[in-house]
PDB file of C-alpha atoms in Angstrom:
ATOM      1  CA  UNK H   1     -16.613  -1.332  16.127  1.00 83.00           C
ATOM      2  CA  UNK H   2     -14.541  -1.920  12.855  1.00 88.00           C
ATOM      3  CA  UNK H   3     -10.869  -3.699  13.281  1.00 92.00           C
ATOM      4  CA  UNK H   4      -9.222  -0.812  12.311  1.00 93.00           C
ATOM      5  CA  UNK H   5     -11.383   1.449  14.568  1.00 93.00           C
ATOM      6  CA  UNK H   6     -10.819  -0.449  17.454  1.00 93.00           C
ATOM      7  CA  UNK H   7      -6.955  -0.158  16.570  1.00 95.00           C
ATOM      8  CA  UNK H   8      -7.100   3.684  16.032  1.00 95.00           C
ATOM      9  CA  UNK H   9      -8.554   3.824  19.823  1.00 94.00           C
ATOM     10  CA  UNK H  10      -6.195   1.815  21.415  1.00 94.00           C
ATOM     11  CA  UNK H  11      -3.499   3.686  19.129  1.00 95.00           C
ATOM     12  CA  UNK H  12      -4.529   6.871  20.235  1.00 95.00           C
ATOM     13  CA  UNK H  13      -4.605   5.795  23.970  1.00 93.00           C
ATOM     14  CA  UNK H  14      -1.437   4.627  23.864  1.00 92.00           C
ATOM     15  CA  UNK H  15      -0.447   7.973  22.193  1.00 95.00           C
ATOM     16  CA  UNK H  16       0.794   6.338  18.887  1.00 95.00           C
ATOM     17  CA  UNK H  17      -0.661   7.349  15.590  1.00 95.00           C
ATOM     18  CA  UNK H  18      -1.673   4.757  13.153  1.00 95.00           C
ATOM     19  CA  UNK H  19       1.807   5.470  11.367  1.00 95.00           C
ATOM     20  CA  UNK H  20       3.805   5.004  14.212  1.00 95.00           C
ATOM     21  CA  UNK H  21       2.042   1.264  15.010  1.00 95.00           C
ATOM     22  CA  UNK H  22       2.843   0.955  11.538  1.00 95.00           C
ATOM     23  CA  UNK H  23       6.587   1.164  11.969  1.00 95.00           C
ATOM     24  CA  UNK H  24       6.920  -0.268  15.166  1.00 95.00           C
ATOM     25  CA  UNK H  25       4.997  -3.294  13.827  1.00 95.00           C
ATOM     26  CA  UNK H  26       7.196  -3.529  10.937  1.00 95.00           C
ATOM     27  CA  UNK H  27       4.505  -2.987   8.661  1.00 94.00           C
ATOM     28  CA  UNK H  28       4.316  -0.671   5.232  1.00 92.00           C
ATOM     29  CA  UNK H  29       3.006   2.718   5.680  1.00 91.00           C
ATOM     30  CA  UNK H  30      -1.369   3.156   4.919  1.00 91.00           C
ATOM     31  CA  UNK H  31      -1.328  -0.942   5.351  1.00 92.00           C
ATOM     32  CA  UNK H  32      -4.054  -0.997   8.133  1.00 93.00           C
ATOM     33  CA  UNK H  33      -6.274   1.152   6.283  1.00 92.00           C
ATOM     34  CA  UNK H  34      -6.919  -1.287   3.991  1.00 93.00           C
ATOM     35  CA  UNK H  35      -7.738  -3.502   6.968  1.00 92.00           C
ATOM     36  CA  UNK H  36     -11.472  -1.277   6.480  1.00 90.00           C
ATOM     37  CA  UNK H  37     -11.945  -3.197   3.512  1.00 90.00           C
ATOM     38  CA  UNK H  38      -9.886  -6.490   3.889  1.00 90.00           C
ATOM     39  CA  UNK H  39      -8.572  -9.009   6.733  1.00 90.00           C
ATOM     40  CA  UNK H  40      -4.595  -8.584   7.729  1.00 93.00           C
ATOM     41  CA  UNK H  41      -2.392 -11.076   7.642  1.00 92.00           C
ATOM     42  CA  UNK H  42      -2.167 -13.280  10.896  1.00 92.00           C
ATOM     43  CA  UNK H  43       1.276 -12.026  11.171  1.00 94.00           C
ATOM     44  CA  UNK H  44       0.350  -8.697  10.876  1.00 94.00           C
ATOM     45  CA  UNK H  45      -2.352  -8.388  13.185  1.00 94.00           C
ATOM     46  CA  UNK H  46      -0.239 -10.653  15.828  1.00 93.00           C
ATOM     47  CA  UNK H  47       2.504  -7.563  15.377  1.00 94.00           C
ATOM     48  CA  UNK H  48       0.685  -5.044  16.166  1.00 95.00           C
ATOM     49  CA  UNK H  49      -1.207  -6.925  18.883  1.00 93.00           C
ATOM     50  CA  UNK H  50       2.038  -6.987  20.407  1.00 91.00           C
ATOM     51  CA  UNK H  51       2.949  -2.934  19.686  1.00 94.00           C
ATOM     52  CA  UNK H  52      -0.351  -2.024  21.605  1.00 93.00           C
ATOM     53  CA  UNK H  53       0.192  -4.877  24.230  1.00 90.00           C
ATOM     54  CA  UNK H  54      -3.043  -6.118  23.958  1.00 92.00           C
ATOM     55  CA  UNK H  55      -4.500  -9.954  22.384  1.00 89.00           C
ATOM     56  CA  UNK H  56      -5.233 -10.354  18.952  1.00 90.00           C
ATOM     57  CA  UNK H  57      -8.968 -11.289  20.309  1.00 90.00           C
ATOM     58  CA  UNK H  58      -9.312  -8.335  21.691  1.00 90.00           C
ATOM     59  CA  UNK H  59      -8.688  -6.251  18.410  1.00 91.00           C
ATOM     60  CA  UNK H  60     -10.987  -8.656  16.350  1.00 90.00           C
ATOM     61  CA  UNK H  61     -13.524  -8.122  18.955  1.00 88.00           C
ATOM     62  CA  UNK H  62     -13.980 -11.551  20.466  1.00 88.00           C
ATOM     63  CA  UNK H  63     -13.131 -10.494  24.234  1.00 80.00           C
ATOM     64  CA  UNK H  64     -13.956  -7.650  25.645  1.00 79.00           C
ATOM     65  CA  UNK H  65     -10.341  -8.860  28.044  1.00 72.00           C
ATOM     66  CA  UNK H  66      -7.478  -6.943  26.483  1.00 77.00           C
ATOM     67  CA  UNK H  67      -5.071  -9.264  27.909  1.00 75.00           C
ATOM     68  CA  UNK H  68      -5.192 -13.130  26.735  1.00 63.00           C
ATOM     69  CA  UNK H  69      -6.398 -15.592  29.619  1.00 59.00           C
ATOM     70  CA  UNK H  70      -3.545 -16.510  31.628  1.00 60.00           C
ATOM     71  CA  UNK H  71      -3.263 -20.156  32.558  1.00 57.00           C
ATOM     72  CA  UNK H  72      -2.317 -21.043  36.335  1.00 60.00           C
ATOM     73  CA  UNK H  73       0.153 -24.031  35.890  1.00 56.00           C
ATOM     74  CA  UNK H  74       0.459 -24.033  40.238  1.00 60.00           C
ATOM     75  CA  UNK H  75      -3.181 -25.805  39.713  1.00 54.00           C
ATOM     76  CA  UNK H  76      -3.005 -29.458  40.087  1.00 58.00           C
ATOM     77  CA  UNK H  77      -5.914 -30.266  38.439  1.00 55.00           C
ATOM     78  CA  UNK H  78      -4.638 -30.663  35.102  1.00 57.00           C
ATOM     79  CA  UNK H  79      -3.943 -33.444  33.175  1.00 67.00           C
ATOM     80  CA  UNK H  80      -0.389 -33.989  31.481  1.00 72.00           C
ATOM     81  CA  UNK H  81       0.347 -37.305  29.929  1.00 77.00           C
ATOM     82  CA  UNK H  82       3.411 -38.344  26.968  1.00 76.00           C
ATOM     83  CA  UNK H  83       3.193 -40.894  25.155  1.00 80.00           C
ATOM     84  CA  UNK H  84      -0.173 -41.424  26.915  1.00 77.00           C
ATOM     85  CA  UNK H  85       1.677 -42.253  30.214  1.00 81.00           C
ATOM     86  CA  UNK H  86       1.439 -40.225  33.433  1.00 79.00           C
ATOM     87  CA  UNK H  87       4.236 -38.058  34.201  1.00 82.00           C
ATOM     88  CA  UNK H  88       5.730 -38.480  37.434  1.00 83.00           C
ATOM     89  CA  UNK H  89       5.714 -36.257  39.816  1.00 81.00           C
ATOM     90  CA  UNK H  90       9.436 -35.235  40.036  1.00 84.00           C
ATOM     91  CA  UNK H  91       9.167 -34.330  36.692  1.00 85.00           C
ATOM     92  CA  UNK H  92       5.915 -32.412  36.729  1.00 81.00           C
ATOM     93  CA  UNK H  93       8.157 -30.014  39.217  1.00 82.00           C
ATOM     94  CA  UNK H  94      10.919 -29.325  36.905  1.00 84.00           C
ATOM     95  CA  UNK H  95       8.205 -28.895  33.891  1.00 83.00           C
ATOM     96  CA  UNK H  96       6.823 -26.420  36.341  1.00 80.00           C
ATOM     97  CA  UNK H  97      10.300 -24.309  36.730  1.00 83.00           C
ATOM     98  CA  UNK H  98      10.845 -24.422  33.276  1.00 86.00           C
ATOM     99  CA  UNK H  99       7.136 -22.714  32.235  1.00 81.00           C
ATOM    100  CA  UNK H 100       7.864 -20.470  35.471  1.00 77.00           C
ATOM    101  CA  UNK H 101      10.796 -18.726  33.694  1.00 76.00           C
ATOM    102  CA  UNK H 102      13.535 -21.214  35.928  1.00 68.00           C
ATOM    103  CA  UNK H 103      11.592 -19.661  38.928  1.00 63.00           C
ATOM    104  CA  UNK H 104      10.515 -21.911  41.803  1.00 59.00           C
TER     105      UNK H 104
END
C-alpha cells in the first residue's frame, strides 16, 4: 500500500476526505496527490500524522502500530547521566513529575 493510499483509508475512516486533511493540516489543496509520485515534506507528513492521530511510521508503512511506542519512564532500568555523572536520586523524581505532565 502506496503513502497516499494508506492516507485515503485512514481519511476515510476517520470520515475526512482527502481535502478536508488537507485543510486541517494546513496544507494546499491536491498537495497529497502528488505524494503518488513524490515524498512530502517531513513537516507535511508530521501534520497530517497528527490530523489522523496516528505516527508518521505508520503512514510510511514501517509499523503496522498506529500509535508511536510509548516509553514507560516509572521503569528504573534506565540509564540517565549529565555531564556523564549520575543523577541523584532526588532529582530523578522531579525529572519524573516534570515528563509526567507535573503529575506524581
Amino acid at each position: 500500500m502506496t503513502l497516499f493510499d494508506r492516507i485515503k483509508t485512514i481519511s476515510k475512516e476517520r470520515g475526512y476526505s482527502i481535502a478536508e486533511v488537507e485543510r486541517k493540516a494546513g496544507i494546499s489543496a491536491n498537495y497529497m496527490y502528488q505524494w503518488k509520485k513524490r515524498n512530502p515534506s517531513p513537516k507535511a507528513l508530521a501534520s497530517v500524522a497528527d490530523v489522523l492521530n496516528v505516527s508518521v511510521d505508520y503512514l510510511l508503512g514501517k509499523t503496522t502500530s498506529m500509535k508511536p511506542k510509548q516509553v514507560d519512564i516509572t521503569d528504573d532500568d534506565y540509564i540517565m547521566t549529565y555531564q556523564g555523572k549520575p543523577i541523584p536520586p532526588e532529582d530523578m523524581e522531579y525529572i519524573k513529575r516534570i515528563l509526567n505532565g507535573g503529575k506524581d
